[in-house]
Coordinates of C-alpha atoms and ligand atoms in Angstrom, one line a residue:
Chain C
M1 CA 14.4 -17.3 -10.5
K2 CA 15.1 -15.2 -14.7
L3 CA 11.6 -13.6 -16.0
T4 CA 10.9 -12.5 -19.1
E5 CA 10.9 -9.4 -20.4
K6 CA 6.3 -9.1 -20.7
E7 CA 7.1 -11.4 -16.4
I8 CA 8.2 -8.7 -15.4
E9 CA 5.7 -5.9 -16.8
I10 CA 2.9 -7.7 -15.7
V11 CA 4.3 -8.5 -12.0
E12 CA 5.5 -4.1 -11.9
L13 CA 1.5 -3.2 -13.8
L14 CA -0.5 -5.9 -10.3
E15 CA 2.8 -4.3 -8.2
K16 CA 0.1 -0.7 -8.3
H17 CA -3.2 -1.5 -9.4
A18 CA -4.0 -5.1 -8.0
R19 CA -6.9 -5.1 -9.2
L20 CA -7.1 -4.9 -13.4
P21 CA -9.1 -6.8 -15.1
I22 CA -7.3 -9.9 -16.7
D23 CA -8.6 -8.4 -20.3
T24 CA -7.0 -5.2 -20.0
M25 CA -3.6 -6.3 -19.3
A26 CA -3.3 -9.0 -21.9
K27 CA -4.3 -6.3 -24.1
M28 CA -1.6 -4.0 -22.0
V29 CA 0.7 -6.5 -22.9
S30 CA -0.6 -8.1 -25.8
L31 CA -0.7 -11.5 -24.7
S32 CA -4.5 -13.5 -24.2
V33 CA -5.6 -13.6 -21.9
S34 CA -5.5 -17.0 -20.4
E35 CA -1.4 -16.7 -21.5
V36 CA -1.5 -14.4 -18.7
E37 CA -3.4 -16.8 -16.8
D38 CA -1.2 -19.0 -17.2
I39 CA 2.3 -16.0 -15.9
I40 CA 0.2 -15.0 -13.4
K41 CA -0.6 -18.2 -12.2
K42 CA 3.1 -19.2 -12.2
L43 CA 4.0 -17.2 -10.7
E44 CA 2.2 -17.0 -7.7
E45 CA 3.0 -20.8 -7.5
A46 CA 6.2 -19.7 -7.6
K47 CA 5.7 -16.9 -4.5
V48 CA 7.3 -14.8 -6.6
I49 CA 3.8 -12.5 -6.6
V50 CA 3.4 -12.6 -2.4
Q51 CA 0.4 -11.0 -1.9
Y52 CA -2.5 -8.9 -3.0
A53 CA -3.2 -6.6 -0.2
T54 CA -4.5 -3.3 0.5
I55 CA -3.3 0.4 1.5
V56 CA -6.4 1.5 3.5
D57 CA -6.4 5.1 4.7
W58 CA -7.5 4.9 8.4
R59 CA -7.6 7.9 9.4
K60 CA -11.4 8.6 6.9
V61 CA -12.3 5.4 9.7
D62 CA -14.3 6.6 12.4
G63 CA -12.7 5.1 15.3
H64 CA -10.2 3.0 13.3
E65 CA -6.9 6.0 13.6
G66 CA -5.1 4.1 15.2
V67 CA -1.3 4.8 15.9
T68 CA 2.3 3.5 13.7
A69 CA 5.1 3.8 15.1
M70 CA 8.7 2.4 13.7
I71 CA 11.0 1.1 16.7
D72 CA 14.6 0.2 16.0
V73 CA 15.7 -2.6 18.9
K74 CA 19.4 -3.7 18.8
V75 CA 19.9 -7.0 19.7
T76 CA 23.4 -9.5 20.6
P77 CA 22.6 -12.2 17.8
K78 CA 23.0 -16.3 18.7
R79 CA 25.5 -18.3 17.6
G80 CA 24.5 -20.1 14.7
V81 CA 21.3 -18.2 13.8
G82 CA 22.3 -15.1 13.3
F83 CA 19.8 -12.7 13.4
D84 CA 16.6 -14.9 11.9
E85 CA 15.8 -16.2 16.0
V86 CA 15.2 -13.2 17.3
A87 CA 13.4 -11.6 13.9
E88 CA 11.3 -14.5 13.8
R89 CA 10.3 -14.2 17.8
I90 CA 9.5 -9.7 17.1
Y91 CA 7.3 -11.3 13.3
R92 CA 5.5 -13.3 14.9
F93 CA 3.5 -11.0 16.8
P94 CA 0.3 -9.7 14.9
E95 CA 0.5 -6.0 15.7
V96 CA 4.3 -6.4 13.5
K97 CA 2.8 -5.1 10.6
S98 CA 7.2 -5.1 8.9
V99 CA 10.5 -6.8 10.2
Y100 CA 13.0 -5.2 8.9
L101 CA 17.5 -6.1 9.1
M102 CA 18.8 -3.2 9.2
S103 CA 22.4 -1.4 8.0
G104 CA 23.7 1.3 10.8
A105 CA 22.8 1.7 14.5
Y106 CA 20.4 -0.2 15.3
D107 CA 19.8 -4.0 14.2
L108 CA 15.9 -4.5 13.4
S109 CA 13.3 -1.6 12.8
V110 CA 10.2 -3.1 13.9
V111 CA 6.9 -1.6 12.8
I112 CA 4.7 -1.8 14.5
E113 CA 0.2 -1.0 13.9
G114 CA -1.3 -1.2 17.3
R115 CA -5.0 1.0 18.6
S116 CA -3.4 3.9 21.1
M117 CA 0.5 4.8 22.4
S118 CA -0.3 3.4 25.6
E119 CA -1.2 0.1 24.1
I120 CA 2.2 0.7 21.6
A121 CA 3.6 1.2 25.3
H122 CA 2.7 -2.1 26.7
F123 CA 3.9 -3.7 23.5
V124 CA 7.2 -1.8 23.7
S125 CA 8.1 -2.2 28.2
E126 CA 6.7 -6.5 27.6
K127 CA 6.9 -8.4 25.2
L128 CA 9.5 -7.1 23.1
S129 CA 11.9 -5.3 25.8
T130 CA 11.5 -8.7 27.9
L131 CA 13.1 -10.2 25.1
D132 CA 16.2 -12.5 26.2
S133 CA 18.2 -11.0 23.0
V134 CA 16.7 -7.3 22.7
I135 CA 19.6 -4.7 24.7
S136 CA 17.6 -1.6 23.3
T137 CA 14.1 -0.2 21.9
T138 CA 13.7 3.0 20.8
T139 CA 10.7 3.8 19.4
H140 CA 9.5 6.7 16.7
F141 CA 5.5 7.7 16.8
I142 CA 4.5 7.6 13.0
L143 CA 2.4 11.6 13.1
K144 CA 1.4 11.7 9.3
K145 CA 1.4 9.2 6.4
Y146 CA 2.6 11.0 3.2
K147 CA 3.3 7.9 1.0
H148 CA 2.9 4.6 2.2
D149 CA 4.8 1.7 -1.0
G150 CA 5.0 3.9 -4.2
T151 CA 1.7 5.9 -2.5
V152 CA 1.3 9.3 -1.8
F153 CA -1.8 9.4 0.5
E154 CA -3.3 13.0 -0.4
Q155 CA -2.6 13.7 -4.2
G156 CA -4.3 16.3 -5.8
D157 CA -3.9 14.4 -8.8
Q158 CA -6.6 15.8 -10.7
D159 CA -5.4 16.8 -14.9
R160 CA -4.1 19.8 -15.6
R161 CA -4.3 20.2 -19.1
I162 CA -6.4 22.7 -22.1
V163 CA -9.5 19.9 -23.5
V164 CA -7.9 20.1 -26.6
A165 CA -4.5 21.0 -28.0
P166 CA -2.0 20.7 -31.7
Chain B
M1 CA -11.0 59.9 -37.0
Q2 CA -12.0 55.6 -37.9
K3 CA -10.0 53.4 -38.6
T4 CA -10.1 53.2 -43.0
K5 CA -8.2 50.5 -43.9
T6 CA -7.4 46.8 -43.0
Y7 CA -4.5 46.4 -40.3
V8 CA -3.6 43.3 -40.8
S9 CA -1.5 42.4 -43.1
D10 CA -2.9 40.0 -45.4
T11 CA -0.4 36.8 -45.1
V12 CA -2.8 36.7 -41.8
S13 CA -5.5 37.0 -43.5
R14 CA -4.8 35.3 -45.2
L15 CA -4.6 32.1 -42.8
K16 CA -7.3 29.9 -41.8
P17 CA -7.9 29.7 -38.0
S18 CA -6.9 26.7 -36.3
G19 CA -9.1 23.5 -36.8
I20 CA -8.8 22.2 -33.7
R21 CA -10.0 26.0 -32.0
R22 CA -13.2 25.4 -32.3
F23 CA -13.6 21.9 -30.6
F24 CA -11.2 22.7 -28.1
D25 CA -14.3 26.1 -26.6
L26 CA -16.9 23.6 -27.7
A27 CA -15.8 20.3 -25.0
A28 CA -14.4 23.7 -22.7
S29 CA -17.6 24.4 -22.1
M30 CA -18.6 20.7 -21.3
E31 CA -19.0 19.3 -17.9
G32 CA -17.3 15.8 -17.1
V33 CA -15.8 15.2 -20.9
I34 CA -13.0 12.4 -21.3
S35 CA -11.2 14.2 -23.3
L36 CA -8.8 11.7 -26.3
G37 CA -8.1 15.6 -27.5
V38 CA -4.8 16.6 -25.8
G39 CA -1.5 16.8 -27.3
E40 CA 1.4 16.3 -24.4
P41 CA 1.9 13.8 -21.3
D42 CA -0.3 12.8 -19.0
F43 CA 2.5 12.8 -16.4
I44 CA 4.6 16.0 -14.6
T45 CA 7.6 17.0 -15.3
P46 CA 9.6 14.7 -13.3
W47 CA 11.0 15.3 -9.7
S48 CA 14.2 15.6 -10.6
V49 CA 14.1 18.0 -12.6
R50 CA 12.0 20.8 -11.2
E51 CA 14.1 20.1 -8.8
A52 CA 16.3 21.5 -10.5
C53 CA 14.4 23.9 -12.0
I54 CA 14.2 25.4 -8.1
L55 CA 17.6 25.6 -7.2
S56 CA 18.7 27.1 -10.4
L57 CA 15.8 30.2 -9.7
E58 CA 17.4 29.7 -5.8
Q59 CA 20.6 30.6 -7.1
G60 CA 19.7 32.8 -8.4
Y61 CA 20.4 31.8 -12.9
T62 CA 17.4 34.7 -13.8
S63 CA 19.6 36.7 -16.7
Y64 CA 19.8 35.8 -20.1
T65 CA 21.8 33.3 -21.9
A66 CA 24.0 33.0 -24.6
N67 CA 21.8 33.4 -27.6
A68 CA 21.7 30.1 -28.6
G69 CA 21.4 28.7 -25.5
L70 CA 24.3 27.4 -22.2
W71 CA 26.8 26.0 -23.0
E72 CA 26.7 23.1 -20.4
L73 CA 23.2 22.5 -22.1
R74 CA 25.1 22.7 -25.0
K75 CA 27.5 20.4 -24.9
E76 CA 24.5 17.9 -22.8
I77 CA 22.0 18.0 -26.2
S78 CA 25.3 17.6 -28.7
D79 CA 26.0 13.9 -26.4
Y80 CA 22.6 13.5 -25.9
L81 CA 22.4 13.5 -29.1
A82 CA 25.5 10.8 -29.8
R83 CA 24.5 9.0 -27.5
R84 CA 21.2 8.3 -28.5
F85 CA 20.6 9.0 -32.6
H86 CA 24.7 8.2 -33.7
V87 CA 24.8 12.3 -35.3
L88 CA 26.8 14.6 -34.7
Y89 CA 26.7 18.6 -33.9
D90 CA 28.8 20.2 -32.8
P91 CA 28.1 22.5 -29.4
A92 CA 30.4 25.9 -30.1
D93 CA 27.6 26.7 -33.7
E94 CA 25.1 23.7 -34.7
I95 CA 23.1 24.0 -32.0
I96 CA 20.5 25.9 -30.4
V97 CA 17.6 26.5 -27.9
T98 CA 15.1 26.9 -28.7
V99 CA 11.0 28.1 -27.3
G100 CA 9.9 25.1 -28.2
A101 CA 9.9 22.8 -31.1
S102 CA 7.9 25.2 -31.8
Q103 CA 10.0 27.8 -32.6
A104 CA 13.0 25.9 -34.1
L105 CA 10.5 25.9 -36.7
D106 CA 9.6 29.0 -37.5
V107 CA 13.6 30.3 -37.3
S108 CA 13.6 26.8 -39.5
L109 CA 11.6 27.6 -42.1
R110 CA 12.0 32.2 -41.5
A111 CA 15.7 31.2 -42.5
I112 CA 15.5 28.6 -46.1
V113 CA 11.7 30.9 -47.6
N114 CA 12.7 32.3 -50.3
P115 CA 9.0 34.6 -51.5
G116 CA 7.7 31.7 -53.1
D117 CA 9.5 28.8 -52.5
E118 CA 7.7 25.6 -52.3
V119 CA 8.1 23.6 -49.3
I120 CA 6.6 19.8 -49.0
V121 CA 4.2 19.5 -45.6
V122 CA 2.8 15.4 -45.9
E123 CA -0.2 15.1 -44.4
P124 CA -2.7 14.2 -42.3
S125 CA 0.3 16.8 -40.8
F126 CA 1.1 19.1 -37.6
V127 CA -1.8 22.1 -38.1
S128 CA 1.8 24.7 -37.6
Y129 CA 3.6 23.5 -40.7
A130 CA 1.9 24.7 -43.5
P131 CA 0.7 28.2 -42.0
L132 CA 5.0 29.2 -40.8
V133 CA 5.4 27.8 -43.6
S134 CA 2.8 30.7 -45.4
L135 CA 4.2 33.0 -42.4
A136 CA 7.6 32.6 -43.7
G137 CA 7.1 33.7 -47.2
G138 CA 7.0 30.0 -49.1
V139 CA 3.7 28.1 -50.4
P140 CA 2.8 25.1 -48.7
I141 CA 3.0 22.4 -50.9
P142 CA 0.8 18.8 -49.2
I143 CA 1.2 15.8 -49.9
Q144 CA -1.1 12.7 -48.8
T145 CA -0.6 10.0 -47.3
S146 CA -3.2 7.4 -47.4
G147 CA -4.7 4.9 -44.3
K148 CA -3.2 2.0 -46.7
H149 CA 0.2 2.7 -46.3
Q150 CA -0.3 3.7 -43.0
F151 CA -0.1 6.9 -43.3
K152 CA 3.8 6.5 -44.6
L153 CA 5.1 8.9 -46.9
Q154 CA 6.2 7.2 -50.8
P155 CA 8.6 8.6 -52.2
E156 CA 7.0 8.7 -55.2
Q157 CA 4.5 11.3 -53.2
I158 CA 7.4 13.6 -53.2
E159 CA 8.4 13.6 -56.8
Q160 CA 5.3 14.3 -58.3
V161 CA 4.7 17.3 -56.3
V162 CA 8.8 17.9 -57.0
T163 CA 9.6 21.9 -58.4
P164 CA 11.9 24.0 -59.3
K165 CA 11.0 26.3 -56.7
T166 CA 10.8 22.7 -54.2
K167 CA 13.5 24.7 -51.5
A168 CA 12.6 21.5 -48.5
L169 CA 10.2 18.9 -47.4
I170 CA 8.9 18.5 -43.4
I171 CA 8.5 14.9 -42.0
C172 CA 7.6 13.6 -39.1
S173 CA 8.7 11.2 -37.7
P174 CA 7.0 9.4 -35.4
N175 CA 3.8 11.6 -36.0
N176 CA 1.0 14.0 -35.3
P177 CA -1.5 12.6 -35.5
T178 CA -0.8 9.6 -37.3
G179 CA 1.6 8.0 -35.6
A180 CA 3.8 6.1 -38.0
V181 CA 7.2 5.8 -37.9
L182 CA 8.8 5.9 -40.6
N183 CA 12.4 3.0 -41.1
A184 CA 15.8 3.4 -41.1
E185 CA 15.1 1.7 -45.3
E186 CA 11.9 3.8 -45.7
L187 CA 14.3 7.6 -44.7
M188 CA 16.4 6.0 -46.9
Q189 CA 14.2 6.2 -50.2
I190 CA 13.4 9.3 -48.9
A191 CA 16.9 10.6 -48.7
H192 CA 17.4 9.3 -52.0
I193 CA 14.9 11.4 -54.0
V194 CA 16.2 15.2 -51.8
E195 CA 19.2 14.2 -52.6
K196 CA 18.2 13.7 -56.5
H197 CA 16.4 16.8 -56.5
D198 CA 18.7 18.9 -53.7
L199 CA 16.2 19.2 -51.3
L200 CA 16.6 20.7 -47.8
V201 CA 15.5 18.6 -45.3
I202 CA 13.5 19.6 -42.0
S203 CA 12.8 16.6 -39.8
D204 CA 10.5 17.3 -36.7
E205 CA 11.5 14.3 -34.7
I206 CA 9.5 15.8 -31.3
Y207 CA 8.2 12.5 -30.1
A208 CA 11.8 10.6 -31.0
E209 CA 11.8 8.9 -27.6
L210 CA 8.1 7.9 -28.2
C211 CA 9.6 4.9 -30.9
Y212 CA 7.4 1.5 -29.6
D213 CA 8.9 -2.0 -31.7
E214 CA 11.3 -0.4 -33.2
Q215 CA 14.8 0.7 -33.0
Y216 CA 14.3 4.7 -33.7
T217 CA 16.5 6.6 -36.9
S218 CA 16.7 9.8 -37.1
F219 CA 17.3 11.5 -40.1
P220 CA 20.7 12.9 -40.5
A221 CA 22.1 10.0 -39.5
I222 CA 21.4 8.5 -43.6
D223 CA 24.4 8.0 -45.0
R224 CA 25.0 12.3 -46.9
M225 CA 21.9 13.4 -45.1
R226 CA 23.0 15.8 -42.2
E227 CA 24.9 18.1 -44.5
R228 CA 21.0 18.8 -45.6
T229 CA 19.4 18.2 -43.0
I230 CA 17.7 20.7 -40.0
L231 CA 17.2 18.1 -36.8
I232 CA 13.9 19.3 -34.4
N233 CA 13.9 17.4 -31.2
G234 CA 12.9 19.1 -28.2
F235 CA 12.1 18.4 -24.1
S236 CA 7.5 19.1 -24.5
K237 CA 6.5 14.7 -25.4
G238 CA 9.7 12.3 -24.2
F239 CA 10.3 14.2 -21.6
A240 CA 6.7 15.8 -20.7
M241 CA 7.9 19.1 -19.8
T242 CA 5.6 21.2 -22.8
G243 CA 4.9 23.8 -20.4
W244 CA 8.3 25.2 -20.2
R245 CA 9.3 26.1 -24.2
L246 CA 12.6 24.7 -25.0
G247 CA 13.8 22.5 -27.3
F248 CA 15.9 22.4 -30.3
I249 CA 17.9 23.2 -33.5
A250 CA 20.3 20.9 -34.9
A251 CA 22.2 22.2 -37.5
P252 CA 25.0 22.8 -40.3
R253 CA 27.1 25.8 -39.5
D254 CA 26.0 27.5 -42.1
F255 CA 22.8 26.1 -41.6
A256 CA 22.7 27.3 -37.7
T257 CA 24.3 31.0 -38.0
A258 CA 21.9 31.5 -40.4
M259 CA 18.6 30.7 -37.7
L260 CA 20.3 32.5 -35.3
K261 CA 20.8 35.5 -36.8
I262 CA 16.7 35.1 -36.4
H263 CA 16.3 33.8 -32.5
Q264 CA 18.9 36.6 -31.7
Y265 CA 16.6 38.9 -33.1
T266 CA 13.3 37.9 -32.4
M267 CA 13.0 36.0 -29.3
M268 CA 16.9 36.7 -27.3
C269 CA 17.2 33.2 -25.2
A270 CA 15.1 30.2 -24.6
P271 CA 13.9 30.5 -20.6
T272 CA 16.8 30.9 -18.7
M273 CA 14.7 28.2 -15.5
A274 CA 13.6 26.3 -18.2
Q275 CA 17.5 24.8 -19.2
Y276 CA 18.8 25.0 -17.0
A277 CA 16.3 22.1 -15.7
A278 CA 16.6 21.1 -19.1
I279 CA 20.4 20.5 -18.2
E280 CA 19.6 17.3 -15.5
A281 CA 16.9 16.0 -17.2
L282 CA 19.0 14.9 -19.7
Q283 CA 21.5 14.4 -17.4
N284 CA 19.5 12.0 -14.8
G285 CA 16.4 12.0 -16.9
A286 CA 16.8 8.3 -19.4
A287 CA 14.4 6.7 -15.9
D288 CA 12.1 8.8 -16.6
V289 CA 11.3 9.2 -20.0
E290 CA 11.9 5.0 -20.2
Q291 CA 9.7 4.3 -17.6
M292 CA 6.7 6.8 -19.1
K293 CA 7.6 5.9 -22.9
K294 CA 6.1 1.8 -21.4
S295 CA 3.1 3.2 -19.8
Y296 CA 2.1 5.2 -23.6
R297 CA 3.4 1.3 -24.9
Q298 CA 1.0 -0.4 -22.6
R299 CA -2.1 2.4 -22.7
R300 CA -1.5 2.4 -26.9
N301 CA -1.7 -2.0 -27.5
F302 CA -4.2 -1.5 -24.7
F303 CA -6.5 1.0 -27.1
V304 CA -5.9 0.1 -30.6
Q305 CA -6.5 -3.6 -29.9
S306 CA -9.5 -2.5 -28.4
L307 CA -10.9 0.2 -31.2
N308 CA -10.5 -2.2 -32.8
E309 CA -12.6 -4.8 -31.1
I310 CA -15.1 -2.3 -31.1
G311 CA -15.2 -1.2 -34.8
L312 CA -13.4 1.9 -35.4
S313 CA -10.3 -0.1 -37.7
C314 CA -7.3 1.0 -36.6
H315 CA -3.5 0.1 -37.7
M316 CA -1.2 -0.1 -33.7
P317 CA 0.9 3.0 -34.9
G318 CA 4.9 3.0 -34.1
G319 CA 5.3 5.6 -31.6
A320 CA 4.0 9.1 -30.7
F321 CA 0.4 8.5 -28.8
Y322 CA -1.6 8.4 -30.9
A323 CA -4.5 6.5 -32.4
F324 CA -5.6 7.6 -35.1
P325 CA -9.3 5.6 -36.1
S326 CA -11.0 5.5 -39.0
I327 CA -14.3 5.9 -39.2
Q328 CA -15.3 5.5 -42.2
S329 CA -17.6 2.7 -41.1
T330 CA -20.3 4.4 -39.5
G331 CA -20.1 6.9 -42.4
M332 CA -20.3 9.8 -41.6
T333 CA -17.3 13.1 -41.9
S334 CA -14.8 13.2 -39.6
E335 CA -16.3 15.8 -37.8
Q336 CA -19.3 14.8 -37.2
F337 CA -18.4 11.9 -36.0
A338 CA -16.2 14.2 -33.5
E339 CA -19.3 17.0 -32.6
R340 CA -21.8 14.0 -32.9
L341 CA -19.0 11.6 -29.8
L342 CA -18.7 15.0 -27.4
L343 CA -22.6 15.7 -28.1
E344 CA -24.6 12.6 -27.3
E345 CA -21.4 10.8 -25.7
K346 CA -19.2 13.5 -24.3
V347 CA -15.8 12.5 -25.2
A348 CA -13.6 14.8 -27.1
V349 CA -11.6 14.1 -30.1
V350 CA -9.6 15.7 -32.5
P351 CA -10.7 14.9 -35.9
G352 CA -8.6 14.0 -38.9
H353 CA -9.8 16.8 -41.2
V354 CA -8.0 18.7 -39.9
F355 CA -4.4 16.7 -40.6
G356 CA -4.8 17.3 -44.2
R357 CA -7.5 16.4 -46.4
S358 CA -5.8 12.8 -46.2
G359 CA -7.8 13.1 -42.6
E360 CA -10.6 12.8 -43.7
G361 CA -12.1 9.7 -42.5
Y362 CA -10.1 9.7 -39.6
I363 CA -9.5 10.7 -35.0
R364 CA -6.5 11.5 -33.6
C365 CA -7.4 9.7 -30.9
S366 CA -5.0 10.8 -28.2
Y367 CA -3.6 8.2 -25.3
A368 CA -1.7 9.4 -23.1
S369 CA -4.7 9.3 -20.1
S370 CA -5.1 7.3 -17.4
L371 CA -6.0 3.7 -17.8
E372 CA -9.1 4.2 -15.8
Q373 CA -11.1 7.2 -19.1
L374 CA -8.8 4.9 -21.3
Q375 CA -11.5 2.0 -21.1
E376 CA -14.8 4.4 -20.6
A377 CA -14.0 6.3 -23.6
I378 CA -14.3 3.1 -25.0
R379 CA -17.1 1.8 -23.3
R380 CA -18.6 5.4 -24.3
M381 CA -17.7 4.5 -27.3
K382 CA -18.5 1.1 -28.4
R383 CA -22.4 2.7 -26.4
F384 CA -22.1 5.3 -29.4
L385 CA -21.0 3.5 -31.8
E386 CA -23.6 0.5 -31.3
R387 CA -26.2 3.7 -31.5
L388 CA -25.9 4.6 -35.2
Ligands
PLP1 C1 4.6 17.0 -34.1 C2 5.3 18.3 -33.8 N1 6.1 19.5 -34.0 C3 6.1 19.8 -32.5 C4 5.0 20.4 -31.4 C5 5.4 21.7 -30.3 O1 5.9 21.4 -30.1 P1 7.1 22.3 -28.6 O2 6.1 22.0 -27.6 O3 8.2 21.7 -28.2 O4 7.1 23.4 -29.3 C6 4.6 19.4 -31.5 C7 3.3 19.5 -30.4 O5 2.4 19.6 -30.5 C8 3.6 18.6 -32.4 O6 3.8 17.9 -31.9

């Protein structure tokens, strides 16, 4: 699908700030509110805009700190469906947040979130390793999130400029 | 024994302190102020540029450079000017790396002005031009552009002030404070008059990277103008590097040689670590510049349209990051407007008259602030206007 420059601008703005008011956005790209609405509707229907999600810093919420792990998974691809079938079996689990097919030393990179390390260990040993095509797994627990999807968590973003300058 | 004389020179005694200063002091003393008074990017210098500087320090590049600047940087500047603006300068003896465009202006003026020479300054203008002309021993001759012409210099205005003593004309496009951009055709008309009266042009192109609606034309790219132009540019605005204090001059050999004499005795060279950072900026910074430019353009569109909606009429500025709306409908002077807006709604803007007589009736608002700040500023200004 080929997008115009303004459509790309709108997608980029929403990608950074999904709650940007439409009238503000319309001014920023010099279009009318209804034109922007039409573009967004079109892009949603075409699934170019897939979802509006929120980046949450769960560490700040008592009892919801949680654990995230990245698991390197080696699998045997299947004739005809390659990696897709096993990838699907994995991503259907709701605790799996993302699944990527990778080049390099392993095949699938799986990101999983759980309430505790033992919960994740349980998932790996009971659900993941037991899948027929899975050859091996290596689990890495995330110790601290500095930046996620382009957003820095603890940003010291105060304005250091002097208030009036030539 | 008591001091009996005034030791400060007459030239300096006569200089007026910058009108911006008073506002700065007032705004700085208040809490919760949204400042649209800042004449610099709100972006931090791109990380790759900062990182290049850190690396140069780790490697111990802390000594002086050649007076004109690092050879590698001058070559990069020469390539950049050719690539971006289609103007050719020899890095060997036509480019000087300076301490900001500010020093470039100072050196340029001192290199060309004889006592009493007149230099035309197009107002509203950057606040340093006239004082720098005076400090160089010259006489600044203001021209007042008007809102009627979107603050674009009209060529015939030059003719109205030219005298046998006129040496040079300073132009600045995109302009601080009006954001006005002169296109190729308008520059050609100016060039025609410049040639007719055998003038020199100091072209301050510090905002050249921030030109939003049309292809930018550099003055020395106009036919026959290279030989009578001192081109000034730098890293402060486009590359978000104000604090690094790095700019440059590009000029024909005879001027550059003269300017280098001043530069070598007064400055030795521009800061070495900033020069290493600038090499990275020119080699790999184009995508960052493009990204920042896009963001300024979006904020400009939002801010200027919003100003017009709340009743402050404002032309769409072609470049830089300033909106220059008229406040004449309020019946206040720029100073009264800016002061009351600051005290009553805590929004700091710069009253237009500090940039020259024709700035009266206008205020300068920098839209190099976060969108949230701009939205809040508009809300406050709307409330302020409704109360009047
Ligand atoms: C028109 C103009 N010229 C020159 C300068 C000075 O720039 P620099 O930081 O390179 O000294 C400024 C800064 O505000 C400016 O607005």
